[in-house]
Amino acid sequence: MPIVNMTEVLARQILKDPELQKLLPCHCDQCLDDVLAMALNHLPPRYATTDEGQLYVQVEYLRPQLRSDILRELTQAALRVSSHPHHPGSGDADASPAEDEGGLRA
């Protein structure tokens, strides 16, 4: 089994939350990736290499504080990206918010 960053897996799930989606005027892959990259840069990674490890991390994220931390970072990132979207047609030729936060782009 490959190494999995469970923080990323769980953040991707939470990013699909309808309430969080309302904060984003654009739901293109670029904007969603920017939000995810910015949030993950402010969250500690939680790596797992086995199914049991993944399950343990998922149980840990049922604790209100840990889930709240992910939601807080995603919300802050969503607000930043909605203020400064960076994708074709946005009119912004400068660095994207994810790049400003240290995010990487292919």
Coordinates of N, CA and C in Angstrom, one line a residue:
M1 N 0.8 -1.2 0.0 CA 0.0 0.0 0.0 C 0.9 1.2 0.0
P2 N 0.6 2.2 -0.8 CA 1.4 3.4 -0.9 C 1.2 4.3 0.4
I3 N 2.1 5.2 0.6 CA 2.0 6.2 1.7 C 0.9 7.1 1.4
V4 N 0.0 7.4 2.3 CA -1.2 8.2 2.1 C -1.2 9.3 3.1
N5 N -1.3 10.6 2.7 CA -1.5 11.7 3.6 C -3.0 11.8 3.9
M6 N -3.4 11.3 5.1 CA -4.8 11.3 5.4 C -5.4 12.7 5.7
T7 N -4.5 13.6 6.0 CA -5.0 15.0 6.1 C -5.5 15.5 4.8
E8 N -4.8 15.1 3.7 CA -5.3 15.5 2.3 C -6.6 14.8 2.0
V9 N -6.6 13.5 2.3 CA -7.8 12.7 2.0 C -9.0 13.3 2.7
L10 N -8.9 13.6 4.0 CA -10.0 14.1 4.7 C -10.3 15.6 4.3
A11 N -9.3 16.4 4.0 CA -9.6 17.7 3.5 C -10.4 17.7 2.2
R12 N -10.0 16.8 1.3 CA -10.8 16.7 0.1 C -12.2 16.3 0.3
Q13 N -12.5 15.5 1.3 CA -13.9 15.1 1.6 C -14.6 16.4 2.2
I14 N -14.0 17.1 3.1 CA -14.6 18.2 3.7 C -14.8 19.3 2.7
L15 N -13.9 19.5 1.7 CA -14.0 20.5 0.7 C -15.3 20.3 -0.1
K16 N -15.9 19.1 -0.1 CA -17.1 18.9 -0.9 C -18.4 19.3 -0.1
D17 N -18.2 19.8 1.1 CA -19.3 20.2 2.0 C -20.0 21.3 1.3
P18 N -21.4 21.3 1.2 CA -22.1 22.3 0.5 C -22.0 23.7 1.1
E19 N -21.8 23.8 2.4 CA -21.7 25.1 3.1 C -20.3 25.7 2.7
L20 N -19.3 24.9 2.6 CA -18.0 25.4 2.2 C -18.0 25.8 0.7
Q21 N -18.7 25.0 -0.1 CA -18.8 25.3 -1.5 C -19.4 26.6 -1.8
K22 N -20.3 27.1 -0.9 CA -21.0 28.4 -1.1 C -20.0 29.5 -1.0
L23 N -18.9 29.3 -0.3 CA -17.9 30.4 -0.2 C -17.1 30.6 -1.5
L24 N -17.2 29.7 -2.4 CA -16.4 29.8 -3.7 C -17.3 30.1 -4.8
P25 N -17.1 31.3 -5.5 CA -17.9 31.6 -6.7 C -17.6 30.7 -7.8
C26 N -16.4 30.1 -7.8 CA -15.9 29.3 -8.9 C -15.5 27.9 -8.3
H27 N -16.0 26.9 -9.0 CA -15.7 25.5 -8.6 C -14.9 24.7 -9.6
C28 N -14.1 25.5 -10.4 CA -13.2 24.8 -11.3 C -12.1 24.1 -10.6
D29 N -11.5 23.1 -11.3 CA -10.4 22.3 -10.6 C -9.3 23.2 -10.1
Q30 N -9.0 24.2 -10.9 CA -7.9 25.1 -10.5 C -8.2 25.8 -9.1
C31 N -9.3 26.3 -9.0 CA -9.7 27.0 -7.7 C -9.8 26.0 -6.6
L32 N -10.3 24.9 -6.8 CA -10.4 23.9 -5.7 C -9.0 23.4 -5.3
D33 N -8.1 23.2 -6.3 CA -6.8 22.8 -6.0 C -6.0 23.9 -5.2
D34 N -6.3 25.2 -5.6 CA -5.7 26.3 -4.8 C -6.1 26.3 -3.4
V35 N -7.4 26.1 -3.2 CA -8.0 26.0 -1.8 C -7.3 24.9 -1.0
L36 N -7.3 23.7 -1.6 CA -6.7 22.5 -1.0 C -5.2 22.7 -0.6
A37 N -4.5 23.3 -1.6 CA -3.0 23.5 -1.4 C -2.8 24.5 -0.2
M38 N -3.5 25.6 -0.3 CA -3.4 26.6 0.8 C -3.7 26.0 2.2
A39 N -4.8 25.3 2.3 CA -5.2 24.7 3.5 C -4.2 23.7 4.0
L40 N -3.7 22.8 3.1 CA -2.8 21.8 3.5 C -1.4 22.3 4.0
N41 N -1.1 23.5 3.5 CA 0.2 24.1 3.9 C 0.1 24.6 5.3
H42 N -1.1 24.7 5.9 CA -1.3 25.2 7.3 C -1.7 24.0 8.2
L43 N -1.8 22.8 7.7 CA -2.2 21.7 8.5 C -1.1 20.6 8.6
P44 N -1.0 20.0 9.8 CA 0.0 18.9 9.9 C -0.4 17.7 9.1
P45 N 0.6 17.1 8.4 CA 0.3 15.9 7.6 C 0.1 14.7 8.6
R46 N -0.7 13.8 8.2 CA -0.9 12.5 9.0 C -0.8 11.4 8.0
Y47 N 0.3 10.7 8.0 CA 0.6 9.7 7.0 C 0.2 8.3 7.5
A48 N -0.2 7.5 6.6 CA -0.6 6.1 6.9 C 0.0 5.2 5.8
T49 N 0.3 4.0 6.2 CA 0.8 3.1 5.2 C 0.0 1.8 5.1
T50 N -0.9 1.6 6.0 CA -1.8 0.4 6.1 C -3.2 0.9 6.2
D51 N -4.1 -0.1 5.9 CA -5.5 0.2 6.1 C -5.9 0.5 7.6
E52 N -5.2 -0.2 8.5 CA -5.4 0.1 9.9 C -5.0 1.5 10.3
G53 N -3.8 1.9 9.7 CA -3.3 3.3 9.9 C -4.3 4.3 9.4
Q54 N -4.9 4.1 8.2 CA -5.8 5.0 7.7 C -7.1 5.1 8.6
L55 N -7.5 3.9 9.0 CA -8.7 3.9 9.9 C -8.4 4.6 11.2
Y56 N -7.3 4.4 11.8 CA -6.9 5.2 13.0 C -7.0 6.7 12.8
V57 N -6.4 7.1 11.7 CA -6.4 8.6 11.4 C -7.8 9.1 11.2
Q58 N -8.6 8.3 10.5 CA -10.0 8.7 10.3 C -10.8 8.8 11.6
V59 N -10.5 7.9 12.5 CA -11.1 8.0 13.8 C -10.7 9.2 14.6
E60 N -9.4 9.5 14.5 CA -8.8 10.7 15.1 C -9.6 12.0 14.6
Y61 N -9.9 12.0 13.3 CA -10.5 13.2 12.8 C -12.0 13.3 13.1
L62 N -12.5 12.3 13.8 CA -13.9 12.4 14.3 C -13.9 13.3 15.5
R63 N -12.8 13.5 16.1 CA -12.7 14.4 17.3 C -13.0 15.8 16.7
P64 N -13.9 16.5 17.4 CA -14.3 17.8 16.9 C -13.2 18.8 16.7
Q65 N -12.2 18.9 17.5 CA -11.1 19.8 17.3 C -10.3 19.6 16.0
L66 N -10.0 18.4 15.7 CA -9.2 18.1 14.5 C -10.0 18.4 13.3
R67 N -11.3 18.0 13.3 CA -12.1 18.3 12.1 C -12.3 19.8 12.0
S68 N -12.4 20.5 13.1 CA -12.6 22.0 13.1 C -11.4 22.6 12.5
D69 N -10.2 22.1 12.8 CA -8.9 22.7 12.3 C -8.9 22.6 10.8
I70 N -9.3 21.5 10.2 CA -9.3 21.3 8.8 C -10.4 22.3 8.2
L71 N -11.5 22.3 8.7 CA -12.6 23.2 8.2 C -12.2 24.6 8.3
R72 N -11.5 25.1 9.4 CA -11.1 26.4 9.5 C -10.1 26.8 8.4
E73 N -9.1 25.9 8.2 CA -8.1 26.2 7.1 C -8.7 26.2 5.7
L74 N -9.6 25.3 5.5 CA -10.3 25.3 4.2 C -11.1 26.5 4.0
T75 N -11.8 27.0 5.0 CA -12.6 28.2 4.9 C -11.8 29.4 4.6
Q76 N -10.7 29.6 5.4 CA -9.8 30.7 5.1 C -9.2 30.7 3.7
A77 N -8.8 29.5 3.3 CA -8.3 29.4 1.9 C -9.4 29.6 0.9
A78 N -10.6 29.2 1.1 CA -11.7 29.4 0.2 C -11.9 30.9 0.0
L79 N -11.9 31.6 1.1 CA -12.1 33.1 1.1 C -11.0 33.8 0.3
R80 N -9.8 33.4 0.5 CA -8.6 34.0 -0.2 C -8.7 33.7 -1.7
V81 N -9.0 32.5 -2.0 CA -9.1 32.1 -3.5 C -10.3 32.8 -4.1
S82 N -11.4 32.9 -3.4 CA -12.6 33.6 -4.0 C -12.3 35.1 -4.2
S83 N -11.4 35.7 -3.4 CA -11.0 37.1 -3.6 C -10.0 37.3 -4.7
H84 N -9.2 36.2 -5.0 CA -8.2 36.3 -6.0 C -8.1 35.0 -6.8
P85 N -9.1 34.7 -7.6 CA -9.0 33.4 -8.4 C -7.9 33.5 -9.4
H86 N -7.3 32.4 -9.7 CA -6.3 32.4 -10.7 C -6.5 31.3 -11.7
H87 N -7.2 31.6 -12.8 CA -7.4 30.6 -13.8 C -7.7 31.4 -15.1
P88 N -7.8 30.7 -16.2 CA -8.1 31.4 -17.5 C -9.4 32.2 -17.3
G89 N -9.3 33.4 -17.7 CA -10.5 34.3 -17.7 C -10.6 35.0 -16.4
S90 N -9.8 34.8 -15.5 CA -9.9 35.6 -14.2 C -9.3 37.0 -14.3
G91 N -8.4 37.2 -15.3 CA -7.8 38.5 -15.5 C -6.7 38.7 -14.6
D92 N -6.2 37.7 -13.8 CA -5.1 37.8 -12.9 C -3.9 37.1 -13.5
A93 N -2.9 37.8 -13.9 CA -1.8 37.2 -14.6 C -0.6 37.0 -13.6
D94 N -0.8 37.4 -12.3 CA 0.2 37.3 -11.3 C 0.1 35.9 -10.7
A95 N 0.9 35.7 -9.6 CA 0.9 34.4 -8.9 C -0.4 34.2 -8.3
S96 N -0.8 32.9 -8.2 CA -2.1 32.5 -7.6 C -1.9 32.5 -6.1
P97 N -3.1 32.5 -5.4 CA -3.0 32.5 -3.9 C -2.2 31.3 -3.4
A98 N -2.4 30.1 -4.1 CA -1.7 28.9 -3.6 C -0.2 29.1 -3.8
E99 N 0.3 29.8 -4.8 CA 1.7 30.0 -5.0 C 2.2 31.0 -3.9
D100 N 1.4 32.0 -3.6 CA 1.7 32.9 -2.5 C 1.9 32.2 -1.2
E101 N 1.1 31.1 -1.0 CA 1.2 30.4 0.3 C 2.2 29.2 0.2
G102 N 2.9 29.1 -0.9 CA 3.9 28.1 -1.0 C 3.4 26.9 -1.7
G103 N 2.2 26.9 -2.3 CA 1.6 25.8 -3.1 C 2.4 25.6 -4.3
L104 N 2.3 24.4 -4.8 CA 3.0 24.0 -6.0 C 2.1 23.8 -7.2
R105 N 2.5 24.1 -8.3 CA 1.7 23.9 -9.5 C 2.5 23.1 -10.5
A106 N 1.8 22.3 -11.3 CA 2.5 21.6 -12.3 C 2.5 22.4 -13.6

